[in-house]
Short mmCIF file of C-alpha atoms in Angstrom, two decimals:
data_model
loop_
_atom_site.label_atom_id
_atom_site.label_comp_id
_atom_site.label_asym_id
_atom_site.label_seq_id
_atom_site.Cartn_x
_atom_site.Cartn_y
_atom_site.Cartn_z
CA MET A 19 122.52 88.11 83.67
CA GLU A 20 121.02 84.94 81.95
CA LYS A 21 119.01 85.51 78.79
CA MET A 22 115.41 85.72 79.68
CA LYS A 23 112.75 83.63 77.88
CA ARG A 24 109.95 85.30 75.79
CA ALA A 25 107.19 84.78 78.43
CA GLU A 26 109.54 86.42 81.38
CA ARG A 27 110.30 89.33 78.99
CA MET A 28 106.72 89.87 78.37
CA VAL A 29 105.84 90.12 82.04
CA ALA A 30 108.98 92.36 82.71
CA ILE A 31 107.74 94.60 79.82
CA THR A 32 104.09 94.57 81.30
CA GLN A 33 105.48 95.36 84.68
CA VAL A 34 107.75 98.46 83.55
CA LEU A 35 104.86 100.00 81.52
CA MET A 36 102.06 99.43 84.06
CA LEU A 37 104.36 100.98 86.96
CA LYS A 38 104.77 104.28 84.87
CA PRO A 39 101.49 104.89 83.29
CA ASN A 40 101.59 107.58 80.42
CA VAL A 41 105.14 107.66 80.47
CA LEU A 42 107.29 107.01 77.21
CA THR A 43 109.89 104.16 77.56
CA PRO A 44 112.32 103.85 74.51
CA LEU A 45 112.51 100.32 73.19
CA SER A 46 116.23 100.53 73.63
CA LEU A 47 115.71 100.40 77.44
CA PHE A 48 114.21 97.10 77.01
CA ALA A 49 116.75 95.70 74.50
CA GLU A 50 119.69 96.84 76.81
CA ARG A 51 118.12 95.38 79.94
CA PHE A 52 117.22 91.95 78.45
CA GLY A 53 120.23 91.69 76.28
CA THR A 54 118.35 91.22 72.99
CA ALA A 55 117.93 92.88 69.68
CA LYS A 56 115.28 95.44 69.31
CA SER A 57 113.45 93.57 66.68
CA THR A 58 112.94 90.81 69.41
CA ILE A 59 111.51 93.35 71.77
CA SER A 60 109.13 94.60 69.25
CA GLU A 61 107.70 91.09 68.76
CA ASP A 62 107.18 90.72 72.56
CA LEU A 63 105.62 94.08 72.56
CA MET A 64 103.06 92.98 69.84
CA ALA A 65 102.11 90.21 71.90
CA VAL A 66 101.89 92.18 75.22
CA LYS A 67 99.67 94.68 73.40
CA GLU A 68 97.39 91.93 72.05
CA SER A 69 96.82 90.77 75.83
CA PHE A 70 95.88 94.33 76.78
CA ILE A 71 93.25 94.83 73.88
CA LEU A 72 91.78 91.33 75.21
CA SER A 73 91.49 92.42 78.64
CA GLY A 74 90.05 96.00 78.10
CA GLN A 75 92.41 97.44 80.84
CA GLY A 76 93.98 100.21 78.92
CA HIS A 77 96.26 99.84 76.03
CA ILE A 78 99.81 100.05 74.67
CA GLU A 79 100.72 103.07 72.58
CA THR A 80 103.66 103.17 70.36
CA VAL A 81 105.33 106.47 69.26
CA SER A 82 107.86 106.16 66.54
CA GLY A 83 110.85 108.27 65.69
CA ALA A 84 114.12 108.91 67.38
CA SER A 85 112.50 110.18 70.65
CA GLY A 86 109.82 107.55 70.55
CA GLY A 87 109.15 104.46 72.62
CA VAL A 88 106.16 102.74 74.07
CA ARG A 89 103.67 103.65 76.88
CA TYR A 90 100.85 102.26 78.76
CA ILE A 91 97.56 104.25 78.55
CA PRO A 92 95.33 102.99 81.56
CA GLU A 93 91.73 102.61 80.92
CA ILE A 94 88.74 101.05 82.36
CA ALA A 95 86.34 98.83 80.53
CA PRO A 96 83.07 100.46 79.74
CA GLU A 97 81.12 97.53 81.26
CA GLU A 98 83.30 97.44 84.21
CA ALA A 99 82.75 101.22 84.55
CA LYS A 100 78.97 100.96 84.35
CA GLN A 101 79.10 98.11 87.10
CA PHE A 102 81.31 100.03 89.35
CA LEU A 103 79.10 103.36 89.24
CA SER A 104 75.88 101.14 89.81
CA ARG A 105 77.54 99.69 92.89
CA LEU A 106 78.57 103.00 94.07
CA SER A 107 74.97 104.46 93.61
CA GLU A 108 73.82 101.86 95.83
CA LEU A 109 76.43 102.40 98.44
CA LEU A 110 75.51 106.21 98.48
CA SER A 111 71.66 105.62 98.54
CA ASN A 112 71.86 104.51 102.29
CA LYS A 113 69.69 106.53 104.70
CA GLU A 114 72.67 106.22 107.11
CA ARG A 115 74.61 108.69 104.84
CA ILE A 116 72.01 111.48 105.38
CA LEU A 117 73.73 114.16 107.55
CA THR A 118 72.14 117.02 109.46
CA GLY A 119 71.38 119.94 107.03
CA GLY A 120 70.62 117.74 104.27
CA PHE A 121 74.07 116.63 103.20
CA LEU A 122 75.20 113.27 101.93
CA TYR A 123 78.18 111.58 103.73
CA MET A 124 80.60 110.53 101.13
CA THR A 125 83.98 111.31 102.55
CA ASP A 126 84.65 107.46 103.44
CA LEU A 127 84.49 106.78 99.84
CA LEU A 128 85.99 109.96 98.83
CA PHE A 129 89.32 108.84 100.62
CA ASP A 130 89.33 105.13 99.55
CA PRO A 131 91.81 104.27 97.03
CA SER A 132 90.09 101.27 95.91
CA VAL A 133 87.04 103.63 95.17
CA LEU A 134 89.15 106.43 93.84
CA ARG A 135 91.27 104.36 91.23
CA PRO A 136 88.19 103.38 89.10
CA LEU A 137 86.78 106.91 89.14
CA GLY A 138 90.07 108.24 88.07
CA LEU A 139 90.02 105.97 84.99
CA ILE A 140 86.45 106.90 84.17
CA PHE A 141 87.14 110.80 84.36
CA ALA A 142 90.38 110.23 82.30
CA SER A 143 88.60 108.31 79.70
CA ALA A 144 85.89 110.82 79.40
CA PHE A 145 88.34 113.79 79.21
CA ARG A 146 91.46 112.39 77.51
CA ASP A 147 90.46 113.79 74.10
CA LYS A 148 90.32 117.14 75.24
CA LEU A 149 94.00 117.20 75.81
CA PRO A 150 93.97 118.85 79.23
CA ASP A 151 97.64 120.19 80.43
CA VAL A 152 96.55 120.08 84.17
CA VAL A 153 93.70 119.00 86.36
CA VAL A 154 92.50 121.60 88.92
CA THR A 155 90.63 121.09 92.01
CA ILE A 156 89.67 122.84 95.27
CA GLU A 157 90.56 121.78 98.71
CA THR A 158 89.58 119.37 100.55
CA LYS A 159 87.46 116.55 99.43
CA GLY A 160 88.06 116.94 95.64
CA ILE A 161 91.79 116.34 96.08
CA PRO A 162 92.20 112.67 96.10
CA LEU A 163 89.67 112.24 93.04
CA ALA A 164 91.71 115.13 91.22
CA LEU A 165 94.94 113.09 91.95
CA VAL A 166 93.63 109.71 90.60
CA THR A 167 92.40 111.68 87.48
CA ALA A 168 95.68 113.41 87.04
CA GLU A 169 97.52 110.16 87.41
CA ALA A 170 95.47 108.29 84.87
CA LEU A 171 96.05 111.29 82.53
CA GLY A 172 99.78 111.58 83.24
CA LEU A 173 99.28 115.06 84.41
CA PRO A 174 100.15 117.25 87.42
CA MET A 175 97.52 118.46 89.72
CA VAL A 176 96.75 121.97 91.13
CA VAL A 177 94.70 122.68 94.38
CA ILE A 178 92.87 125.98 94.88
CA ARG A 179 92.84 126.98 98.54
CA THR A 180 89.83 128.19 100.21
CA GLY A 181 90.05 131.48 102.17
CA ASN A 182 93.35 133.48 101.88
CA LYS A 183 95.61 130.82 103.33
CA VAL A 184 98.10 131.07 100.40
CA THR A 185 101.66 131.70 101.57
CA GLU A 186 103.44 130.93 98.33
CA GLY A 187 104.17 134.39 96.82
CA SER A 188 101.52 136.38 95.00
CA SER A 189 98.22 135.00 94.59
CA VAL A 190 94.93 135.74 92.83
CA SER A 191 91.85 135.51 95.06
CA ILE A 192 87.99 135.67 93.97
CA ASN A 193 84.56 135.56 96.04
CA TYR A 194 82.05 133.07 95.16
CA VAL A 195 78.90 131.68 96.77
CA SER A 196 78.93 128.04 97.64
CA GLY A 197 75.55 126.39 97.22
CA SER A 198 76.08 124.43 100.13
CA SER A 199 76.82 126.97 102.65
CA ARG A 200 74.86 130.21 100.86
CA ARG A 201 77.68 132.38 102.24
CA ILE A 202 80.15 134.42 100.33
CA GLN A 203 83.56 132.54 100.41
CA THR A 204 87.00 132.94 98.90
CA MET A 205 89.20 131.00 96.88
CA SER A 206 92.69 131.64 95.93
CA LEU A 207 95.67 130.28 93.99
CA SER A 208 99.29 131.14 93.98
CA ARG A 209 100.55 132.70 90.82
CA ARG A 210 103.40 130.16 90.66
CA ALA A 211 101.06 127.12 91.08
CA LEU A 212 99.69 127.55 87.41
CA GLU A 213 101.43 128.70 84.37
CA PRO A 214 99.21 131.09 82.04
CA LYS A 215 97.36 130.00 79.18
CA ARG A 216 97.15 126.13 80.26
CA ARG A 217 94.31 123.69 79.24
CA VAL A 218 92.69 122.98 82.57
CA LEU A 219 90.35 120.09 83.47
CA VAL A 220 88.49 120.72 86.76
CA ILE A 221 87.65 117.90 88.89
CA ASP A 222 85.42 118.11 92.18
CA ASP A 223 83.34 115.84 94.23
CA PHE A 224 80.02 117.38 94.39
CA MET A 225 78.00 120.04 92.88
CA LYS A 226 74.84 121.66 94.27
CA ALA A 227 74.17 124.93 92.49
CA GLY A 228 77.36 125.15 90.58
CA GLY A 229 78.59 128.26 92.66
CA THR A 230 82.12 126.68 93.32
CA ALA A 231 82.53 125.59 89.62
CA LEU A 232 81.54 128.92 88.43
CA GLY A 233 84.13 130.55 91.03
CA ILE A 234 86.88 128.04 89.64
CA ARG A 235 85.84 129.08 86.00
CA ASN A 236 86.19 132.98 87.09
CA LEU A 237 89.51 132.16 88.69
CA MET A 238 90.89 130.47 85.78
CA THR A 239 90.16 133.41 83.37
CA GLU A 240 92.62 135.13 85.66
CA PHE A 241 95.27 132.71 84.54
CA GLU A 242 94.11 133.02 80.99
CA ALA A 243 93.28 129.17 81.30
CA ASP A 244 91.12 127.42 78.81
CA VAL A 245 88.66 125.20 80.99
CA VAL A 246 88.43 121.98 78.60
CA GLY A 247 86.19 120.18 80.88
CA ILE A 248 84.48 119.83 84.42
CA GLY A 249 83.83 116.67 86.09
CA VAL A 250 82.06 116.15 89.18
CA LEU A 251 81.36 112.72 90.88
CA VAL A 252 77.96 113.62 92.36
CA GLU A 253 75.41 116.36 91.20
CA ALA A 254 72.43 117.27 93.10
CA ARG A 255 69.39 116.76 90.82
CA MET A 256 66.39 117.28 93.10
CA THR A 257 65.04 120.13 91.30
CA GLU A 258 64.96 121.26 87.60
CA GLU A 259 66.55 124.43 88.46
CA PRO A 260 69.52 125.05 86.01
CA LYS A 261 73.02 124.99 87.39
CA LEU A 262 75.10 128.29 87.40
CA VAL A 263 77.81 126.42 85.04
CA GLU A 264 77.00 124.51 81.70
CA GLY A 265 78.76 121.73 79.83
CA TYR A 266 79.96 119.71 82.91
CA LEU A 267 79.84 116.00 83.42
CA SER A 268 78.63 114.32 86.47
CA LEU A 269 78.83 110.38 87.02
CA LEU A 270 76.15 110.30 89.49
CA GLN A 271 73.12 112.33 90.31
CA LEU A 272 71.51 112.79 93.88
CA LYS A 273 67.79 112.44 93.26
CA GLU A 274 66.30 112.78 96.52
CA LEU A 275 67.51 113.35 99.97
CA ASP A 276 65.03 113.86 102.76
CA PHE A 277 66.23 114.28 106.36
CA TYR A 278 62.90 113.60 107.88
CA THR A 279 61.72 110.49 105.99
CA GLY A 280 65.17 109.29 105.73
CA LYS A 281 64.90 108.61 102.02
CA THR A 282 67.81 108.95 99.69
CA SER A 283 68.30 108.11 96.06
CA VAL A 284 71.59 108.22 94.07
CA VAL A 285 71.61 107.12 90.46
CA PRO A 286 74.24 106.69 87.72
CA VAL A 287 74.14 109.16 84.79
CA VAL A 288 73.29 106.92 82.04
CA SER A 289 75.45 108.36 79.52
CA TYR A 290 78.50 110.38 80.02
CA MET B 18 87.25 82.38 73.95
CA GLU B 19 90.45 80.58 72.09
CA LYS B 20 92.90 79.03 74.63
CA MET B 21 95.57 81.42 75.64
CA LYS B 22 99.38 80.41 75.34
CA ARG B 23 101.28 80.46 78.43
CA ALA B 24 103.00 83.93 77.84
CA GLU B 25 99.59 85.63 77.28
CA ARG B 26 98.20 84.06 80.41
CA MET B 27 101.33 85.18 82.36
CA VAL B 28 100.83 88.80 81.03
CA ALA B 29 97.04 88.73 81.81
CA ILE B 30 98.02 87.59 85.37
CA THR B 31 100.63 90.37 85.78
CA GLN B 32 97.79 92.87 84.68
CA VAL B 33 95.11 91.62 87.06
CA LEU B 34 97.51 91.58 89.85
CA MET B 35 99.06 95.09 89.37
CA LEU B 36 95.84 96.68 88.58
CA LYS B 37 94.57 95.68 92.08
CA PRO B 38 97.60 96.01 94.53
CA ASN B 39 97.00 94.23 97.91
CA VAL B 40 93.80 92.62 96.88
CA LEU B 41 93.47 89.03 97.10
CA THR B 42 92.55 87.12 93.66
CA PRO B 43 91.52 83.54 94.06
CA LEU B 44 93.12 81.18 91.58
CA SER B 45 90.22 79.92 90.31
CA LEU B 46 89.21 83.23 88.90
CA PHE B 47 92.36 82.91 86.56
CA ALA B 48 91.30 79.22 86.02
CA GLU B 49 87.66 80.13 84.88
CA ARG B 50 88.86 83.10 82.86
CA PHE B 51 91.51 81.39 80.90
CA GLY B 52 89.57 78.00 80.57
CA THR B 53 92.60 76.16 82.14
CA ALA B 54 93.18 73.88 85.16
CA LYS B 55 94.36 75.37 88.63
CA SER B 56 97.65 73.45 88.28
CA THR B 57 98.35 75.25 85.06
CA ILE B 58 97.78 78.56 86.67
CA SER B 59 100.01 77.70 89.56
CA GLU B 60 102.67 77.10 87.06
CA ASP B 61 102.26 80.37 85.42
CA LEU B 62 102.35 82.14 88.82
CA MET B 63 105.44 80.63 89.78
CA ALA B 64 107.06 82.06 86.65
CA VAL B 65 105.33 85.47 87.21
CA LYS B 66 106.60 85.44 90.87
CA GLU B 67 110.25 84.84 89.62
CA SER B 68 109.98 87.66 87.16
CA PHE B 69 108.85 90.16 90.09
CA ILE B 70 111.78 88.87 92.13
CA LEU B 71 114.15 89.71 89.50
CA SER B 72 112.76 93.31 88.71
CA GLY B 73 112.60 94.21 92.53
CA GLN B 74 109.42 96.01 91.98
CA GLY B 75 107.20 94.38 94.49
CA HIS B 76 106.52 90.79 95.06
CA ILE B 77 103.72 88.23 94.47
CA GLU B 78 102.41 86.75 97.68
CA THR B 79 100.39 83.54 97.96
CA VAL B 80 97.88 82.89 100.67
CA SER B 81 96.87 79.26 100.76
CA GLY B 82 93.57 77.83 102.02
CA ALA B 83 89.82 77.95 100.91
CA SER B 84 89.68 81.93 101.10
CA GLY B 85 93.14 82.11 99.72
CA GLY B 86 94.66 83.33 96.56
CA VAL B 87 97.23 85.55 95.37
CA ARG B 88 98.09 89.38 95.48
CA TYR B 89 100.69 91.94 94.17
CA ILE B 90 102.55 93.71 97.16
CA PRO B 91 103.98 96.88 95.44
CA GLU B 92 107.38 97.81 96.59
CA ILE B 93 110.41 99.97 95.28
CA ALA B 94 113.99 98.54 94.99
CA PRO B 95 116.09 100.22 97.76
CA GLU B 96 118.49 101.27 95.27
CA GLU B 97 115.79 103.22 93.22
CA ALA B 98 114.38 104.77 96.41
CA LYS B 99 117.75 106.14 97.23
CA GLN B 100 118.30 107.65 93.89
CA PHE B 101 114.92 108.98 93.73
CA LEU B 102 115.24 110.68 97.11
CA SER B 103 118.58 111.92 96.14
CA ARG B 104 117.10 113.40 93.14
CA LEU B 105 114.16 115.09 95.08
CA SER B 106 116.61 116.59 97.37
CA GLU B 107 118.55 118.35 94.65
CA LEU B 108 114.98 119.85 93.10
CA LEU B 109 114.24 121.05 96.64
CA SER B 110 117.68 122.73 97.26
CA ASN B 111 116.86 125.36 94.66
CA LYS B 112 117.00 128.97 95.80
CA GLU B 113 113.92 129.71 94.00
CA ARG B 114 111.86 127.61 96.36
CA ILE B 115 112.52 130.01 99.27
CA LEU B 116 109.52 131.59 100.12
CA THR B 117 108.82 134.95 102.07
CA GLY B 118 108.75 133.92 105.97
CA GLY B 119 111.44 131.26 105.47
CA PHE B 120 109.12 128.65 104.06
CA LEU B 121 110.16 126.11 101.38
CA TYR B 122 108.04 125.91 98.28
CA MET B 123 107.26 122.18 97.98
CA THR B 124 103.59 122.26 96.46
CA ASP B 125 104.22 121.49 92.76
CA LEU B 126 106.07 118.23 93.77
CA LEU B 127 103.67 117.33 96.38
CA PHE B 128 100.76 117.35 93.97
CA ASP B 129 102.56 115.51 91.22
CA PRO B 130 101.63 111.95 90.84
CA SER B 131 104.85 110.98 89.25
CA VAL B 132 106.88 112.25 92.28
CA LEU B 133 103.96 110.98 94.66
CA ARG B 134 104.07 107.21 93.68
CA PRO B 135 107.54 106.44 94.56
CA LEU B 136 107.12 108.30 97.88
CA GLY B 137 103.94 106.16 98.81
CA LEU B 138 105.92 103.03 98.13
CA ILE B 139 108.95 104.36 100.32
CA PHE B 140 106.64 104.93 103.21
CA ALA B 141 104.75 101.66 102.70
CA SER B 142 107.97 99.68 102.57
CA ALA B 143 109.13 101.41 105.97
CA PHE B 144 105.83 100.88 107.81
CA ARG B 145 104.17 97.72 106.32
CA ASP B 146 105.53 95.63 109.26
CA LYS B 147 103.91 97.71 111.84
CA LEU B 148 100.36 96.57 110.47
CA PRO B 149 98.67 99.70 110.28
CA ASP B 150 94.75 99.47 109.68
CA VAL B 151 94.41 103.20 108.31
CA VAL B 152 96.64 106.29 107.10
CA VAL B 153 95.66 109.51 108.97
CA THR B 154 96.71 112.96 107.54
CA ILE B 155 95.88 116.60 108.15
CA GLU B 156 94.59 118.85 105.44
CA THR B 157 95.62 120.02 102.72
CA LYS B 158 99.12 119.33 101.54
CA GLY B 159 99.67 116.08 103.20
CA ILE B 160 96.50 114.43 101.46
CA PRO B 161 98.05 113.32 98.33
CA LEU B 162 101.13 111.70 100.02
CA ALA B 163 98.86 109.84 102.65
CA LEU B 164 96.72 108.65 99.61
CA VAL B 165 99.44 107.16 98.03
CA THR B 166 100.94 105.57 101.03
CA ALA B 167 97.45 104.36 101.78
CA GLU B 168 96.89 102.88 98.23
CA ALA B 169 100.59 101.20 98.51
CA LEU B 170 99.41 99.48 101.82
CA GLY B 171 96.01 98.77 100.63
CA LEU B 172 94.52 100.85 103.41
CA PRO B 173 91.80 103.66 103.61
CA MET B 174 92.78 107.13 104.46
CA VAL B 175 91.33 109.57 107.06
CA VAL B 176 91.82 113.25 106.71
CA ILE B 177 91.86 115.63 109.78
CA ARG B 178 90.33 118.92 109.21
CA THR B 179 91.79 122.17 110.39
CA GLY B 180 89.43 124.52 112.21
CA ASN B 181 85.81 123.41 113.07
CA LYS B 182 84.69 122.76 109.75
CA VAL B 183 83.46 119.13 110.27
CA THR B 184 79.68 119.03 109.28
CA GLU B 185 79.57 115.11 109.55
CA GLY B 186 78.03 114.55 112.67
CA SER B 187 79.75 114.63 115.98
CA SER B 188 83.24 115.34 115.96
CA VAL B 189 86.27 115.69 118.33
CA SER B 190 88.40 118.97 118.19
CA ILE B 191 91.58 119.67 119.94
CA ASN B 192 93.71 122.84 119.92
CA TYR B 193 97.43 122.54 119.04
CA VAL B 194 100.47 124.97 118.24
CA SER B 195 101.72 124.66 114.61
CA GLY B 196 105.32 125.32 114.58
CA SER B 197 105.09 127.23 111.16
CA SER B 198 102.41 129.79 112.32
CA ARG B 199 102.95 129.65 116.10
CA ARG B 200 99.52 130.33 116.62
CA ILE B 201 96.83 128.25 118.60
CA GLN B 202 94.97 126.29 115.87
CA THR B 203 92.20 123.77 115.92
CA MET B 204 91.92 120.51 114.39
CA SER B 205 88.74 118.17 114.17
CA LEU B 206 87.89 114.68 113.06
CA SER B 207 84.33 113.37 112.90
CA ARG B 208 83.50 110.42 114.78
CA ARG B 209 82.20 108.36 111.90
CA ALA B 210 85.54 108.97 110.02
CA LEU B 211 87.60 106.71 112.21
CA GLU B 212 86.42 103.59 114.27
CA PRO B 213 87.77 103.23 117.92
CA LYS B 214 91.13 101.45 118.54
CA ARG B 215 92.57 101.46 115.00
CA ARG B 216 96.18 100.96 114.38
CA VAL B 217 97.19 104.38 112.78
CA LEU B 218 99.90 105.37 110.51
CA VAL B 219 100.36 109.30 110.52
CA ILE B 220 101.64 110.78 107.10
CA ASP B 221 102.47 114.42 106.66
CA ASP B 222 104.52 116.56 104.26
CA PHE B 223 106.47 118.63 106.71
CA MET B 224 107.60 118.90 110.13
CA LYS B 225 109.03 121.84 111.95
CA ALA B 226 108.80 121.70 115.60
CA GLY B 227 106.55 118.63 115.66
CA GLY B 228 103.45 120.63 116.94
CA THR B 229 101.03 119.48 114.34
CA ALA B 230 102.26 115.74 114.81
CA LEU B 231 101.84 116.14 118.61
CA GLY B 232 98.39 117.45 118.04
CA ILE B 233 97.45 114.42 115.76
CA ARG B 234 98.83 112.07 118.32
CA ASN B 235 96.32 113.72 120.97
CA LEU B 236 93.49 113.54 118.73
CA MET B 237 94.29 109.87 118.14
CA THR B 238 94.03 109.13 121.87
CA GLU B 239 90.37 110.50 121.66
CA PHE B 240 89.98 107.71 119.10
CA GLU B 241 91.70 105.14 121.36
CA ALA B 242 94.08 104.54 118.34
CA ASP B 243 97.51 103.17 118.37
CA VAL B 244 99.84 105.45 116.48
CA VAL B 245 102.05 102.68 114.85
CA GLY B 246 104.21 105.01 112.96
CA ILE B 247 104.66 108.79 111.79
CA GLY B 248 106.18 109.54 108.49
CA VAL B 249 107.00 112.98 107.32
CA LEU B 250 108.54 113.89 103.99
CA VAL B 251 110.74 116.73 104.99
CA GLU B 252 111.87 117.58 108.60
CA ALA B 253 113.40 120.80 109.39
CA ARG B 254 116.79 120.20 110.98
CA MET B 255 118.47 123.67 111.08
CA THR B 256 118.95 123.42 114.78
CA GLU B 257 119.69 120.56 117.29
CA GLU B 258 116.44 121.41 119.08
CA PRO B 259 114.37 118.41 119.87
CA LYS B 260 111.05 117.70 118.43
CA LEU B 261 107.80 117.70 120.23
CA VAL B 262 107.28 114.11 119.13
CA GLU B 263 109.90 111.13 119.19
CA GLY B 264 109.86 108.15 116.83
CA TYR B 265 109.13 109.56 113.53
CA LEU B 266 110.47 108.91 110.32
CA SER B 267 111.61 111.65 107.90
CA LEU B 268 112.71 110.85 104.23
CA LEU B 269 114.50 114.41 103.95
CA GLN B 270 115.91 116.97 106.11
CA LEU B 271 116.15 120.60 105.58
CA LYS B 272 119.46 121.65 107.00
CA GLU B 273 119.44 125.44 105.82
CA LEU B 274 117.18 127.86 104.61
CA ASP B 275 118.43 131.68 104.33
CA PHE B 276 115.90 134.01 102.82
CA TYR B 277 118.65 136.69 102.73
CA THR B 278 121.73 135.00 101.14
CA GLY B 279 119.17 132.57 99.29
CA LYS B 280 121.18 129.36 100.49
CA THR B 281 119.04 126.19 100.98
CA SER B 282 119.97 122.78 101.59
CA VAL B 283 117.89 119.67 101.61
CA VAL B 284 119.55 116.23 102.10
CA PRO B 285 118.13 112.72 102.15
CA VAL B 286 118.30 110.92 105.51
CA VAL B 287 120.94 108.24 105.31
CA SER B 288 119.07 105.46 106.88
CA TYR B 289 115.22 105.02 107.19
#
């Protein structure tokens, strides 16, 4: 292969790093692929790093030592996150989203990759320093949100099933009362899905009274897990009634939803 | 802002394009951001394009005209896809994955972003020329797979619910017989989740007899949708019995799974 120029190497390095967020690539891999000295690669990397700092879209981390290398940590610029959440609030504050029973229709947004990707980065930035080992959610609508968060953090995802559908060996089930249905429901998780004593980040799409989050917390104690964070996209805040769980982070608040007047209001949480 | 050098601009362009796969960015955006002429950006882009061609990790597409611009189409190199599927087959051919009832445990892999990402690219490459408008799946385990495929194609995802859980306005339900449970089940989709007459790509994790895929096909006719492709990760091929649907693509085949002898064999499909 013809020897590459500096600019070409820098683009190639950027590509490799961005394709595998959070994955450590040894410098020797680049040196071999481009047929150059490791010191040349180090110089290329310095310039690539600089470019990431300027853009605010994540940063390049170097880990030294024999098993070291370089990796891309995806991030979202705070200003971009703010603008994005404000736009999302407007989209959700549309009266056509009010469903019978006083629910807010969010499914189209929760299943749209272009909406999910920034949300994953926002949750990742908020919880990265809690050092979670795994992202846990409950089926169904929270799954895409949990997945993009897990990917931004470089972690696996675990999905709790509702009901007793688990066919995967022995499982743990608990009962809980979901705020939206006000019925006693069951959630289950297979023993083989989550090792004991993990640091767990819980991600879900919506919190009303917090019954589901409390249920997940209780289920996690059965796995001796340490719940290091709870993140929800939208929290219902129509009364001052306290939630059943504390210490969670919500990105948006549903302040008003009136089925009869057709008024609805979703606002971003100012500091998260 | 200080004027950037060519290499820095190329890295910045690569970053912007890779962060928003399939999204068209006008050249004027780069010209403004970098404070350079559009012709300079065109030259930078030529070099970036070249670098993507060399790496085999997708390509840069230029759309000319007033509403034109440039976008990154993510792809996986065929050789890399082959190696990845072969490694995945080995992981799945582990006797510890055999579950009571003759099922194969795949959940850990189906929920792992580092496994999902290449699978999304493989499905996207296989179905891009069918020009789907939307990726459809059925809850629960197929959701992450459908999401990464949708993202690689730049499309939204729609999730069919099992049972009658739809609380989102009027919905269409049909009965189907799933090959794995051999019971009559119900699947439902809200009318507002899918506009009529869409071109639909169906993605799922597993196909046994094809009952679920047939059900989805039938449900799609209720939405006047055109099913332009069906992709499944693993297809059970333990007998020569024909499936209930035709014209699907599977990436892996489960050839053998014996609960008593503990023998299991998953192989990649040679040509897809």
